[in-house]
Coordinates of N, CA and C in Angstrom, one line a residue:
A16 N 54.4 243.7 -81.2 CA 54.9 242.3 -80.7 C 54.0 241.3 -80.7
A17 N 54.3 239.9 -81.4 CA 53.4 238.8 -81.0 C 53.2 238.5 -79.6
Q18 N 52.0 238.0 -79.5 CA 51.3 237.5 -78.4 C 51.9 236.1 -78.3
V19 N 52.3 235.7 -76.9 CA 52.9 234.1 -76.9 C 52.1 233.8 -75.7
S20 N 51.7 232.6 -75.5 CA 51.0 231.7 -74.7 C 52.3 231.0 -74.0
D21 N 51.9 230.6 -72.4 CA 52.7 230.2 -71.7 C 53.1 228.7 -72.3
G22 N 52.2 228.1 -73.1 CA 52.8 226.8 -73.8 C 54.2 227.3 -74.7
D23 N 53.8 228.4 -75.5 CA 54.8 228.6 -76.2 C 56.3 229.1 -75.6
I24 N 56.1 229.6 -74.5 CA 57.3 230.1 -73.8 C 57.8 228.9 -73.2
A25 N 57.0 227.7 -72.7 CA 57.7 226.4 -72.1 C 58.5 225.5 -73.4
Q26 N 57.8 225.6 -74.3 CA 58.3 225.0 -75.6 C 59.8 225.8 -75.9
A27 N 59.8 227.1 -76.0 CA 61.0 227.6 -76.2 C 62.0 227.2 -75.2
A28 N 61.7 227.4 -73.9 CA 62.8 227.1 -73.1 C 63.1 225.7 -73.5
E29 N 62.1 224.7 -73.6 CA 62.5 223.3 -73.8 C 63.6 223.0 -74.8
Q30 N 63.3 223.8 -75.8 CA 64.2 223.7 -77.2 C 65.5 224.5 -76.9
L31 N 65.2 225.4 -76.3 CA 66.7 226.1 -76.3 C 67.5 225.6 -75.1
E32 N 66.7 224.8 -74.1 CA 67.8 224.0 -72.9 C 68.3 222.8 -73.7
K33 N 67.6 222.2 -74.7 CA 67.8 221.0 -75.2 C 69.2 221.2 -76.3
H34 N 69.1 222.5 -77.2 CA 70.2 222.6 -78.2 C 71.0 223.9 -77.8
L35 N 70.8 224.2 -76.8 CA 71.8 225.1 -76.0 C 72.0 226.8 -76.9
R36 N 71.7 227.0 -78.2 CA 71.3 227.9 -79.0 C 70.6 227.8 -80.1
L37 N 69.9 228.9 -80.2 CA 68.9 228.7 -81.3 C 68.5 230.2 -81.9
T38 N 68.4 230.4 -83.3 CA 67.6 231.4 -83.7 C 66.5 231.4 -83.8
P39 N 65.6 232.6 -84.0 CA 64.1 232.3 -84.4 C 63.9 231.4 -85.1
E40 N 64.4 231.5 -86.3 CA 64.0 230.7 -87.2 C 64.1 229.3 -87.0
D41 N 65.1 228.7 -86.1 CA 65.4 227.8 -85.7 C 64.2 227.3 -84.9
L42 N 64.0 227.9 -83.9 CA 62.9 227.5 -83.2 C 61.5 227.5 -83.8
S43 N 61.2 228.3 -84.8 CA 60.1 228.5 -85.6 C 60.0 227.2 -86.4
G44 N 61.1 226.5 -86.6 CA 61.0 225.1 -87.6 C 60.8 224.1 -86.8
R45 N 61.2 224.0 -85.3 CA 61.2 222.8 -84.2 C 60.0 223.1 -83.4
A46 N 59.3 224.2 -83.4 CA 58.3 224.4 -82.7 C 57.1 224.8 -83.6
D47 N 55.7 224.5 -83.2 CA 54.6 224.8 -84.1 C 54.3 226.4 -83.8
M48 N 55.2 227.3 -84.1 CA 54.9 228.6 -84.0 C 55.6 229.6 -85.1
S49 N 54.9 230.7 -85.4 CA 55.6 231.5 -86.4 C 56.9 232.1 -86.0
R50 N 57.7 232.4 -86.8 CA 59.1 233.3 -86.5 C 58.7 234.4 -85.5
E51 N 57.6 235.3 -85.8 CA 57.4 236.4 -85.1 C 57.2 235.7 -83.5
A52 N 56.4 234.8 -83.3 CA 56.2 234.3 -82.0 C 57.4 233.6 -81.4
A53 N 58.0 233.0 -82.2 CA 59.5 232.2 -81.6 C 60.2 233.4 -81.3
T54 N 60.4 234.7 -82.0 CA 61.0 235.9 -81.6 C 60.7 236.0 -80.2
A55 N 59.4 236.4 -79.9 CA 58.7 236.9 -78.8 C 58.9 236.1 -77.6
A56 N 58.8 234.7 -77.9 CA 59.1 233.8 -77.0 C 60.6 233.8 -76.3
L57 N 61.5 234.0 -77.4 CA 63.0 233.8 -77.0 C 63.3 235.3 -76.2
Q58 N 62.7 236.5 -76.6 CA 62.8 237.5 -76.0 C 62.5 237.5 -74.4
R59 N 61.2 237.0 -74.3 CA 60.5 236.7 -73.2 C 61.7 236.1 -72.1
L60 N 62.1 234.8 -72.8 CA 63.1 234.1 -71.8 C 64.2 234.9 -71.4
T61 N 64.5 235.7 -72.3 CA 65.9 236.6 -72.0 C 65.2 237.6 -71.0
R62 N 64.2 238.2 -71.0 CA 63.7 239.1 -69.9 C 63.8 238.5 -68.4
E63 N 63.4 237.4 -68.4 CA 63.0 236.3 -67.3 C 64.6 235.9 -66.7
G64 N 65.7 236.2 -67.7 CA 66.9 235.6 -67.2 C 67.1 234.4 -67.5
R65 N 66.4 233.7 -68.5 CA 66.4 232.1 -68.8 C 67.4 232.0 -69.9
A66 N 67.6 233.2 -70.6 CA 68.4 233.0 -72.0 C 69.1 234.6 -72.4
M67 N 69.9 234.5 -72.9 CA 70.7 235.6 -73.3 C 70.9 235.7 -74.8
Y68 N 70.8 236.9 -75.5 CA 71.1 237.0 -76.7 C 72.8 237.3 -77.1
D69 N 73.3 236.6 -78.1 CA 74.6 236.4 -78.4 C 74.6 237.4 -79.5
L70 N 74.9 238.7 -79.3 CA 75.3 239.5 -80.6 C 76.1 239.1 -81.6
A71 N 77.2 238.7 -81.1 CA 78.2 238.2 -82.2 C 77.9 237.3 -82.9
G72 N 77.3 236.3 -82.5 CA 76.8 234.9 -83.1 C 75.4 235.1 -83.4
G73 N 74.6 236.2 -83.3 CA 73.2 236.2 -83.7 C 72.3 235.2 -83.3
V74 N 72.5 234.6 -82.1 CA 71.8 233.5 -81.6 C 71.4 233.8 -80.1
Y75 N 70.2 233.2 -80.0 CA 69.8 233.2 -78.4 C 70.6 231.9 -77.7
R76 N 70.8 232.2 -76.5 CA 71.8 231.0 -75.7 C 71.0 230.7 -74.7
W77 N 71.0 229.4 -74.1 CA 70.4 229.0 -72.7 C 71.1 229.4 -71.6
R78 N 70.7 230.1 -70.7 CA 71.5 230.7 -69.6 C 70.9 230.9 -68.6
Q79 N 70.4 230.0 -67.8 CA 69.6 229.8 -66.7 C 70.3 230.7 -65.1
L80 N 69.6 232.1 -65.1 CA 70.5 232.9 -64.0 C 70.0 232.4 -62.6
L81 N 68.8 232.2 -62.6 CA 68.3 232.1 -61.5 C 67.4 230.8 -61.4
P82 N 67.2 230.1 -60.5 CA 66.3 228.7 -60.5 C 64.8 228.9 -60.8
F83 N 64.5 230.2 -61.0 CA 63.1 230.5 -61.2 C 62.7 231.6 -62.1
P84 N 61.8 231.9 -63.1 CA 61.8 233.0 -63.8 C 61.8 234.3 -63.1
A85 N 62.7 235.3 -63.3 CA 62.5 237.0 -62.8 C 61.2 237.3 -62.6
P86 N 60.8 238.0 -61.7 CA 59.2 238.5 -62.1 C 59.5 239.7 -63.1
A87 N 58.3 239.9 -63.9 CA 58.2 240.9 -64.5 C 57.7 241.9 -63.5
D88 N 58.0 243.3 -64.0 CA 57.7 244.2 -63.1 C 57.4 245.4 -64.0
D89 N 56.4 246.3 -63.8 CA 55.9 247.2 -64.8 C 56.7 248.3 -64.8
E90 N 57.6 248.9 -63.4 CA 58.3 249.9 -62.9 C 59.8 249.5 -63.3
G91 N 60.2 248.5 -63.8 CA 61.4 247.9 -64.2 C 62.6 248.1 -62.7
T92 N 61.9 247.9 -61.5 CA 62.6 247.7 -60.5 C 63.2 246.3 -59.9
Q93 N 62.8 245.3 -60.8 CA 63.2 244.0 -60.5 C 64.6 243.8 -60.3
A94 N 65.6 244.5 -61.0 CA 67.0 244.4 -60.9 C 67.6 245.1 -59.4
T95 N 66.9 245.9 -59.0 CA 67.2 246.4 -57.9 C 66.7 245.4 -56.5
R96 N 65.7 244.6 -56.9 CA 65.3 243.8 -55.6 C 66.3 242.5 -55.8
L97 N 66.4 242.2 -57.1 CA 67.6 240.8 -57.3 C 68.9 241.0 -56.9
A98 N 69.5 242.4 -57.0 CA 70.9 242.8 -56.8 C 71.2 242.5 -55.5

């Protein structure tokens, strides 16, 4: 997986919120990052609860579930704490 910076994540979030749906190719074209980095950034936004992947449309959609990014947790227990 590509390593992405906090700046890449912020840029991905800004673009996704502005356009409401993006493919990694769209994000790569709008931001200064590779397709691999764009994919990793969009996947991280999804893990944080700030985006969702629309399988039928093949796009990532803006979907802010919480007023803050969900905390990352090595044990995968964040869903239990947030429920």
